[in-house]
Amino acid sequence: MIGVGFCAVLVAFYVSFYYNVIIGWALYFLVASAAPTLPWVHCNNTWNTEWCWESTLLGPAPGLNYSTNTSLGWSTTKLPHSPASEYFHRAVLEMQWSNGLHEMGYPKWQLVLCLLLVYSMLYLSLFKGVKSSGKVVWVTATLPYVVLTILLVRGLMLPGALTGISYYLKPELSRLSDTQCVNMLLKVWVDAAVQIFYSVGAGFGVHLSYASYNTFHNNCFR
């Protein structure tokens, strides 16, 4: 059983590399959202290209035919990009300065600072074990519902809200049994299974850690 414990620690250690980066990006966006004008809603920034297209503006996107709105044969790199996409790839990640994994470049200090803050918050939440994590749970278990409620109310007040809700509540169940594209069908089920394992925390050792604080004969079903 010692090996199971070590494996659980290693799994959490390696997964943290992936998830903490995403949380760092979210923290970066949170700070950027404090600006009077959100930088990812328009194409007037220094990092935007000529292929940036605001969907709220009238007129066809760059590289599209005026009458049929079909592509004129541009390559994928010249297709119209949304301001949000260019902000993430060109302003946050600055991928325009790299030609691939062989050209990593230097770390961006803003992202490094965000990642450092994320690891610091994790340490402060876990350094005393269940004593500190138990207090943090009061915030992490309730705050998401408060924020989601606020976003729900705000979203319902925006134009086209009912269309978005209808699209969300009417899934295309036919995709789960579409045999015309076997690879896509397999990917849907694999992605669903992966998300389920992440959601229940199977193999991460979280449930084992919390269970170790119970007495041996504790009634887990009560």
PDB file of C-alpha atoms in Angstrom:
ATOM      1  CA  MET A   1       0.000   0.000   0.000  1.00  0.00           C
ATOM      2  CA  ILE A   2       2.997   2.307   0.383  1.00  0.00           C
ATOM      3  CA  GLY A   3       3.428   2.245  -3.385  1.00  0.00           C
ATOM      4  CA  VAL A   4      -0.206   3.302  -3.858  1.00  0.00           C
ATOM      5  CA  GLY A   5       0.398   6.308  -1.624  1.00  0.00           C
ATOM      6  CA  PHE A   6       3.529   7.325  -3.531  1.00  0.00           C
ATOM      7  CA  CYS A   7       1.724   6.933  -6.866  1.00  0.00           C
ATOM      8  CA  ALA A   8      -1.147   9.126  -5.655  1.00  0.00           C
ATOM      9  CA  VAL A   9       1.334  11.838  -4.678  1.00  0.00           C
ATOM     10  CA  LEU A  10       3.085  11.594  -8.057  1.00  0.00           C
ATOM     11  CA  VAL A  11      -0.219  11.805  -9.946  1.00  0.00           C
ATOM     12  CA  ALA A  12      -1.229  14.946  -8.057  1.00  0.00           C
ATOM     13  CA  PHE A  13       2.273  16.377  -8.551  1.00  0.00           C
ATOM     14  CA  TYR A  14       2.280  15.925 -12.322  1.00  0.00           C
ATOM     15  CA  VAL A  15      -1.338  17.003 -12.824  1.00  0.00           C
ATOM     16  CA  SER A  16      -0.605  20.201 -10.890  1.00  0.00           C
ATOM     17  CA  PHE A  17       1.828  21.215 -13.643  1.00  0.00           C
ATOM     18  CA  TYR A  18      -1.062  21.172 -16.097  1.00  0.00           C
ATOM     19  CA  TYR A  19      -3.906  22.618 -14.046  1.00  0.00           C
ATOM     20  CA  ASN A  20      -1.910  25.306 -12.263  1.00  0.00           C
ATOM     21  CA  VAL A  21      -0.894  26.780 -15.606  1.00  0.00           C
ATOM     22  CA  ILE A  22      -4.564  27.063 -16.588  1.00  0.00           C
ATOM     23  CA  ILE A  23      -5.380  28.660 -13.228  1.00  0.00           C
ATOM     24  CA  GLY A  24      -2.480  31.051 -13.814  1.00  0.00           C
ATOM     25  CA  TRP A  25      -4.014  32.046 -17.147  1.00  0.00           C
ATOM     26  CA  ALA A  26      -7.359  32.618 -15.407  1.00  0.00           C
ATOM     27  CA  LEU A  27      -5.628  34.820 -12.832  1.00  0.00           C
ATOM     28  CA  TYR A  28      -4.001  36.791 -15.646  1.00  0.00           C
ATOM     29  CA  PHE A  29      -7.392  37.342 -17.277  1.00  0.00           C
ATOM     30  CA  LEU A  30      -8.886  38.325 -13.913  1.00  0.00           C
ATOM     31  CA  VAL A  31      -6.333  41.098 -13.497  1.00  0.00           C
ATOM     32  CA  ALA A  32      -6.731  42.196 -17.121  1.00  0.00           C
ATOM     33  CA  SER A  33     -10.508  42.398 -16.699  1.00  0.00           C
ATOM     34  CA  ALA A  34     -10.036  45.277 -14.249  1.00  0.00           C
ATOM     35  CA  ALA A  35      -9.161  47.558 -17.180  1.00  0.00           C
ATOM     36  CA  PRO A  36     -11.818  50.128 -18.212  1.00  0.00           C
ATOM     37  CA  THR A  37     -12.004  48.509 -21.655  1.00  0.00           C
ATOM     38  CA  LEU A  38     -11.534  44.774 -21.969  1.00  0.00           C
ATOM     39  CA  PRO A  39      -8.559  44.153 -24.285  1.00  0.00           C
ATOM     40  CA  TRP A  40     -10.069  41.046 -25.880  1.00  0.00           C
ATOM     41  CA  VAL A  41     -13.254  42.605 -27.269  1.00  0.00           C
ATOM     42  CA  HIS A  42     -11.829  44.775 -30.057  1.00  0.00           C
ATOM     43  CA  CYS A  43      -9.110  44.703 -32.719  1.00  0.00           C
ATOM     44  CA  ASN A  44      -7.444  48.043 -31.947  1.00  0.00           C
ATOM     45  CA  ASN A  45      -4.570  46.636 -29.896  1.00  0.00           C
ATOM     46  CA  THR A  46      -0.915  46.505 -30.892  1.00  0.00           C
ATOM     47  CA  TRP A  47      -0.908  42.693 -31.004  1.00  0.00           C
ATOM     48  CA  ASN A  48      -3.898  42.423 -33.354  1.00  0.00           C
ATOM     49  CA  THR A  49      -3.345  41.478 -36.982  1.00  0.00           C
ATOM     50  CA  GLU A  50      -5.162  42.449 -40.141  1.00  0.00           C
ATOM     51  CA  TRP A  51      -7.089  39.183 -39.868  1.00  0.00           C
ATOM     52  CA  CYS A  52      -8.679  40.169 -36.569  1.00  0.00           C
ATOM     53  CA  TRP A  53     -12.437  40.437 -36.993  1.00  0.00           C
ATOM     54  CA  GLU A  54     -15.018  41.716 -34.533  1.00  0.00           C
ATOM     55  CA  SER A  55     -18.231  39.748 -34.992  1.00  0.00           C
ATOM     56  CA  THR A  56     -20.256  42.674 -33.656  1.00  0.00           C
ATOM     57  CA  LEU A  57     -19.238  44.824 -36.619  1.00  0.00           C
ATOM     58  CA  LEU A  58     -21.207  44.816 -39.847  1.00  0.00           C
ATOM     59  CA  GLY A  59     -19.620  43.380 -42.952  1.00  0.00           C
ATOM     60  CA  PRO A  60     -17.939  40.093 -43.870  1.00  0.00           C
ATOM     61  CA  ALA A  61     -14.842  38.755 -42.211  1.00  0.00           C
ATOM     62  CA  PRO A  62     -11.434  39.191 -43.895  1.00  0.00           C
ATOM     63  CA  GLY A  63     -10.786  36.562 -46.552  1.00  0.00           C
ATOM     64  CA  LEU A  64     -14.476  35.822 -47.138  1.00  0.00           C
ATOM     65  CA  ASN A  65     -16.539  36.464 -50.233  1.00  0.00           C
ATOM     66  CA  TYR A  66     -18.951  39.409 -49.913  1.00  0.00           C
ATOM     67  CA  SER A  67     -21.906  37.718 -51.618  1.00  0.00           C
ATOM     68  CA  THR A  68     -21.644  34.103 -50.503  1.00  0.00           C
ATOM     69  CA  ASN A  69     -19.559  34.495 -47.344  1.00  0.00           C
ATOM     70  CA  THR A  70     -17.406  31.567 -48.460  1.00  0.00           C
ATOM     71  CA  SER A  71     -13.677  31.264 -48.170  1.00  0.00           C
ATOM     72  CA  LEU A  72     -11.541  32.517 -51.029  1.00  0.00           C
ATOM     73  CA  GLY A  73      -8.964  29.793 -50.590  1.00  0.00           C
ATOM     74  CA  TRP A  74      -6.797  31.321 -47.883  1.00  0.00           C
ATOM     75  CA  SER A  75      -4.628  29.072 -45.768  1.00  0.00           C
ATOM     76  CA  THR A  76      -5.638  28.307 -42.174  1.00  0.00           C
ATOM     77  CA  THR A  77      -3.176  30.897 -40.896  1.00  0.00           C
ATOM     78  CA  LYS A  78      -5.054  33.619 -42.791  1.00  0.00           C
ATOM     79  CA  LEU A  79      -8.574  32.790 -41.658  1.00  0.00           C
ATOM     80  CA  PRO A  80     -10.321  35.501 -39.604  1.00  0.00           C
ATOM     81  CA  HIS A  81      -9.492  35.449 -35.903  1.00  0.00           C
ATOM     82  CA  SER A  82     -11.605  36.733 -33.046  1.00  0.00           C
ATOM     83  CA  PRO A  83     -10.148  39.445 -30.764  1.00  0.00           C
ATOM     84  CA  ALA A  84     -10.282  37.002 -27.842  1.00  0.00           C
ATOM     85  CA  SER A  85      -8.292  34.388 -29.766  1.00  0.00           C
ATOM     86  CA  GLU A  86      -5.610  36.875 -30.769  1.00  0.00           C
ATOM     87  CA  TYR A  87      -5.435  38.259 -27.237  1.00  0.00           C
ATOM     88  CA  PHE A  88      -4.797  34.811 -25.789  1.00  0.00           C
ATOM     89  CA  HIS A  89      -2.326  33.598 -28.403  1.00  0.00           C
ATOM     90  CA  ARG A  90      -0.521  36.850 -29.202  1.00  0.00           C
ATOM     91  CA  ALA A  91      -0.807  39.000 -26.052  1.00  0.00           C
ATOM     92  CA  VAL A  92      -0.842  36.398 -23.274  1.00  0.00           C
ATOM     93  CA  LEU A  93       1.207  33.538 -24.743  1.00  0.00           C
ATOM     94  CA  GLU A  94       3.025  35.643 -27.376  1.00  0.00           C
ATOM     95  CA  MET A  95       3.170  32.664 -29.714  1.00  0.00           C
ATOM     96  CA  GLN A  96       3.959  34.891 -32.683  1.00  0.00           C
ATOM     97  CA  TRP A  97       7.581  35.061 -31.492  1.00  0.00           C
ATOM     98  CA  SER A  98       8.054  31.287 -31.651  1.00  0.00           C
ATOM     99  CA  ASN A  99       8.150  28.901 -34.606  1.00  0.00           C
ATOM    100  CA  GLY A 100       7.571  25.762 -32.540  1.00  0.00           C
ATOM    101  CA  LEU A 101       8.630  23.781 -29.479  1.00  0.00           C
ATOM    102  CA  HIS A 102      12.256  23.980 -30.581  1.00  0.00           C
ATOM    103  CA  GLU A 103      12.109  27.746 -30.038  1.00  0.00           C
ATOM    104  CA  MET A 104      10.754  28.180 -26.510  1.00  0.00           C
ATOM    105  CA  GLY A 105      11.968  31.721 -25.848  1.00  0.00           C
ATOM    106  CA  TYR A 106      12.058  33.336 -22.411  1.00  0.00           C
ATOM    107  CA  PRO A 107       9.335  33.027 -19.762  1.00  0.00           C
ATOM    108  CA  LYS A 108       6.899  35.922 -19.582  1.00  0.00           C
ATOM    109  CA  TRP A 109       7.281  37.492 -16.150  1.00  0.00           C
ATOM    110  CA  GLN A 110       3.558  38.244 -15.793  1.00  0.00           C
ATOM    111  CA  LEU A 111       2.663  34.585 -16.300  1.00  0.00           C
ATOM    112  CA  VAL A 112       5.486  33.485 -14.006  1.00  0.00           C
ATOM    113  CA  LEU A 113       4.137  35.786 -11.299  1.00  0.00           C
ATOM    114  CA  CYS A 114       0.613  34.422 -11.747  1.00  0.00           C
ATOM    115  CA  LEU A 115       1.909  30.858 -11.529  1.00  0.00           C
ATOM    116  CA  LEU A 116       3.882  31.721  -8.391  1.00  0.00           C
ATOM    117  CA  LEU A 117       0.752  33.164  -6.783  1.00  0.00           C
ATOM    118  CA  VAL A 118      -1.192  30.014  -7.641  1.00  0.00           C
ATOM    119  CA  TYR A 119       1.416  27.745  -6.051  1.00  0.00           C
ATOM    120  CA  SER A 120       1.568  30.046  -3.019  1.00  0.00           C
ATOM    121  CA  MET A 121      -2.202  29.824  -2.546  1.00  0.00           C
ATOM    122  CA  LEU A 122      -2.038  26.046  -2.828  1.00  0.00           C
ATOM    123  CA  TYR A 123       0.713  25.875  -0.245  1.00  0.00           C
ATOM    124  CA  LEU A 124      -1.177  28.091   2.203  1.00  0.00           C
ATOM    125  CA  SER A 125      -4.256  25.920   1.692  1.00  0.00           C
ATOM    126  CA  LEU A 126      -2.519  22.590   2.289  1.00  0.00           C
ATOM    127  CA  PHE A 127       0.532  23.131   4.493  1.00  0.00           C
ATOM    128  CA  LYS A 128      -1.384  22.122   7.655  1.00  0.00           C
ATOM    129  CA  GLY A 129      -3.218  19.232   6.061  1.00  0.00           C
ATOM    130  CA  VAL A 130      -6.934  18.933   6.739  1.00  0.00           C
ATOM    131  CA  LYS A 131      -6.793  21.737   9.312  1.00  0.00           C
ATOM    132  CA  SER A 132      -6.035  24.358   6.680  1.00  0.00           C
ATOM    133  CA  SER A 133      -7.790  22.689   3.743  1.00  0.00           C
ATOM    134  CA  GLY A 134     -10.963  22.294   5.810  1.00  0.00           C
ATOM    135  CA  LYS A 135     -11.141  26.059   6.273  1.00  0.00           C
ATOM    136  CA  VAL A 136     -10.430  26.752   2.620  1.00  0.00           C
ATOM    137  CA  VAL A 137     -13.232  24.401   1.574  1.00  0.00           C
ATOM    138  CA  TRP A 138     -15.755  26.795   3.100  1.00  0.00           C
ATOM    139  CA  VAL A 139     -14.717  29.300   0.431  1.00  0.00           C
ATOM    140  CA  THR A 140     -14.055  26.972  -2.510  1.00  0.00           C
ATOM    141  CA  ALA A 141     -17.317  25.071  -1.969  1.00  0.00           C
ATOM    142  CA  THR A 142     -19.570  28.144  -1.806  1.00  0.00           C
ATOM    143  CA  LEU A 143     -17.868  30.843  -3.889  1.00  0.00           C
ATOM    144  CA  PRO A 144     -18.321  29.045  -7.251  1.00  0.00           C
ATOM    145  CA  TYR A 145     -22.090  28.894  -6.718  1.00  0.00           C
ATOM    146  CA  VAL A 146     -22.229  32.586  -5.833  1.00  0.00           C
ATOM    147  CA  VAL A 147     -20.193  33.525  -8.904  1.00  0.00           C
ATOM    148  CA  LEU A 148     -22.233  31.232 -11.174  1.00  0.00           C
ATOM    149  CA  THR A 149     -25.454  32.766  -9.868  1.00  0.00           C
ATOM    150  CA  ILE A 150     -24.145  36.260 -10.602  1.00  0.00           C
ATOM    151  CA  LEU A 151     -23.065  35.211 -14.095  1.00  0.00           C
ATOM    152  CA  LEU A 152     -26.436  33.540 -14.679  1.00  0.00           C
ATOM    153  CA  VAL A 153     -28.379  36.669 -13.744  1.00  0.00           C
ATOM    154  CA  ARG A 154     -26.077  38.836 -15.841  1.00  0.00           C
ATOM    155  CA  GLY A 155     -26.261  36.437 -18.779  1.00  0.00           C
ATOM    156  CA  LEU A 156     -30.059  36.377 -18.715  1.00  0.00           C
ATOM    157  CA  MET A 157     -30.063  40.153 -19.081  1.00  0.00           C
ATOM    158  CA  LEU A 158     -28.025  40.065 -22.303  1.00  0.00           C
ATOM    159  CA  PRO A 159     -29.587  39.880 -25.781  1.00  0.00           C
ATOM    160  CA  GLY A 160     -29.808  36.372 -27.193  1.00  0.00           C
ATOM    161  CA  ALA A 161     -29.793  34.756 -23.742  1.00  0.00           C
ATOM    162  CA  LEU A 162     -32.715  32.449 -24.512  1.00  0.00           C
ATOM    163  CA  THR A 163     -31.006  31.257 -27.679  1.00  0.00           C
ATOM    164  CA  GLY A 164     -27.885  30.344 -25.726  1.00  0.00           C
ATOM    165  CA  ILE A 165     -29.869  28.561 -23.012  1.00  0.00           C
ATOM    166  CA  SER A 166     -31.812  26.625 -25.638  1.00  0.00           C
ATOM    167  CA  TYR A 167     -28.562  25.563 -27.315  1.00  0.00           C
ATOM    168  CA  TYR A 168     -27.174  24.457 -23.933  1.00  0.00           C
ATOM    169  CA  LEU A 169     -30.249  22.472 -22.860  1.00  0.00           C
ATOM    170  CA  LYS A 170     -30.772  20.731 -26.218  1.00  0.00           C
ATOM    171  CA  PRO A 171     -27.737  18.495 -26.745  1.00  0.00           C
ATOM    172  CA  GLU A 172     -27.204  16.757 -30.062  1.00  0.00           C
ATOM    173  CA  LEU A 173     -27.592  13.202 -28.783  1.00  0.00           C
ATOM    174  CA  SER A 174     -27.232  11.886 -32.312  1.00  0.00           C
ATOM    175  CA  ARG A 175     -23.498  12.585 -32.079  1.00  0.00           C
ATOM    176  CA  LEU A 176     -23.201   9.855 -29.425  1.00  0.00           C
ATOM    177  CA  SER A 177     -24.298   7.215 -31.919  1.00  0.00           C
ATOM    178  CA  ASP A 178     -23.093   8.693 -35.203  1.00  0.00           C
ATOM    179  CA  THR A 179     -21.267   5.849 -36.947  1.00  0.00           C
ATOM    180  CA  GLN A 180     -20.377   7.879 -40.044  1.00  0.00           C
ATOM    181  CA  CYS A 181     -17.257   9.217 -38.350  1.00  0.00           C
ATOM    182  CA  VAL A 182     -15.858   6.498 -36.092  1.00  0.00           C
ATOM    183  CA  ASN A 183     -12.853   8.544 -34.971  1.00  0.00           C
ATOM    184  CA  MET A 184     -15.012  11.472 -33.862  1.00  0.00           C
ATOM    185  CA  LEU A 185     -17.450   9.138 -32.089  1.00  0.00           C
ATOM    186  CA  LEU A 186     -14.608   7.446 -30.233  1.00  0.00           C
ATOM    187  CA  LYS A 187     -13.135  10.816 -29.251  1.00  0.00           C
ATOM    188  CA  VAL A 188     -16.464  11.969 -27.773  1.00  0.00           C
ATOM    189  CA  TRP A 189     -16.755   8.916 -25.523  1.00  0.00           C
ATOM    190  CA  VAL A 190     -13.078   8.990 -24.526  1.00  0.00           C
ATOM    191  CA  ASP A 191     -13.276  12.685 -23.614  1.00  0.00           C
ATOM    192  CA  ALA A 192     -16.429  12.017 -21.581  1.00  0.00           C
ATOM    193  CA  ALA A 193     -14.733   9.164 -19.698  1.00  0.00           C
ATOM    194  CA  VAL A 194     -11.652  11.296 -18.982  1.00  0.00           C
ATOM    195  CA  GLN A 195     -13.816  14.113 -17.629  1.00  0.00           C
ATOM    196  CA  ILE A 196     -15.697  11.693 -15.370  1.00  0.00           C
ATOM    197  CA  PHE A 197     -12.457  10.392 -13.865  1.00  0.00           C
ATOM    198  CA  TYR A 198     -11.262  13.951 -13.285  1.00  0.00           C
ATOM    199  CA  SER A 199     -14.580  14.943 -11.699  1.00  0.00           C
ATOM    200  CA  VAL A 200     -14.737  12.069  -9.216  1.00  0.00           C
ATOM    201  CA  GLY A 201     -11.019  12.330  -8.449  1.00  0.00           C
ATOM    202  CA  ALA A 202     -10.350   8.640  -9.036  1.00  0.00           C
ATOM    203  CA  GLY A 203      -6.701   7.744  -8.533  1.00  0.00           C
ATOM    204  CA  PHE A 204      -5.689  11.089  -7.031  1.00  0.00           C
ATOM    205  CA  GLY A 205      -5.677   9.840  -3.454  1.00  0.00           C
ATOM    206  CA  VAL A 206      -7.924  12.628  -2.160  1.00  0.00           C
ATOM    207  CA  HIS A 207     -10.619  10.266  -0.951  1.00  0.00           C
ATOM    208  CA  LEU A 208      -8.026   7.953   0.591  1.00  0.00           C
ATOM    209  CA  SER A 209      -6.453  10.859   2.457  1.00  0.00           C
ATOM    210  CA  TYR A 210      -9.750  12.050   3.903  1.00  0.00           C
ATOM    211  CA  ALA A 211     -10.805   8.484   4.710  1.00  0.00           C
ATOM    212  CA  SER A 212      -7.621   7.932   6.736  1.00  0.00           C
ATOM    213  CA  TYR A 213      -8.924  10.384   9.352  1.00  0.00           C
ATOM    214  CA  ASN A 214     -11.985   8.224  10.043  1.00  0.00           C
ATOM    215  CA  THR A 215     -12.020   5.440  12.588  1.00  0.00           C
ATOM    216  CA  PHE A 216     -11.597   1.944  11.179  1.00  0.00           C
ATOM    217  CA  HIS A 217     -15.195   0.927  11.965  1.00  0.00           C
ATOM    218  CA  ASN A 218     -16.788   4.215  10.904  1.00  0.00           C
ATOM    219  CA  ASN A 219     -20.086   3.837   9.049  1.00  0.00           C
ATOM    220  CA  CYS A 220     -19.297   5.404   5.667  1.00  0.00           C
ATOM    221  CA  PHE A 221     -22.864   4.956   4.411  1.00  0.00           C
ATOM    222  CA  ARG A 222     -24.439   7.062   7.136  1.00  0.00           C
TER     223      ARG A 222
END
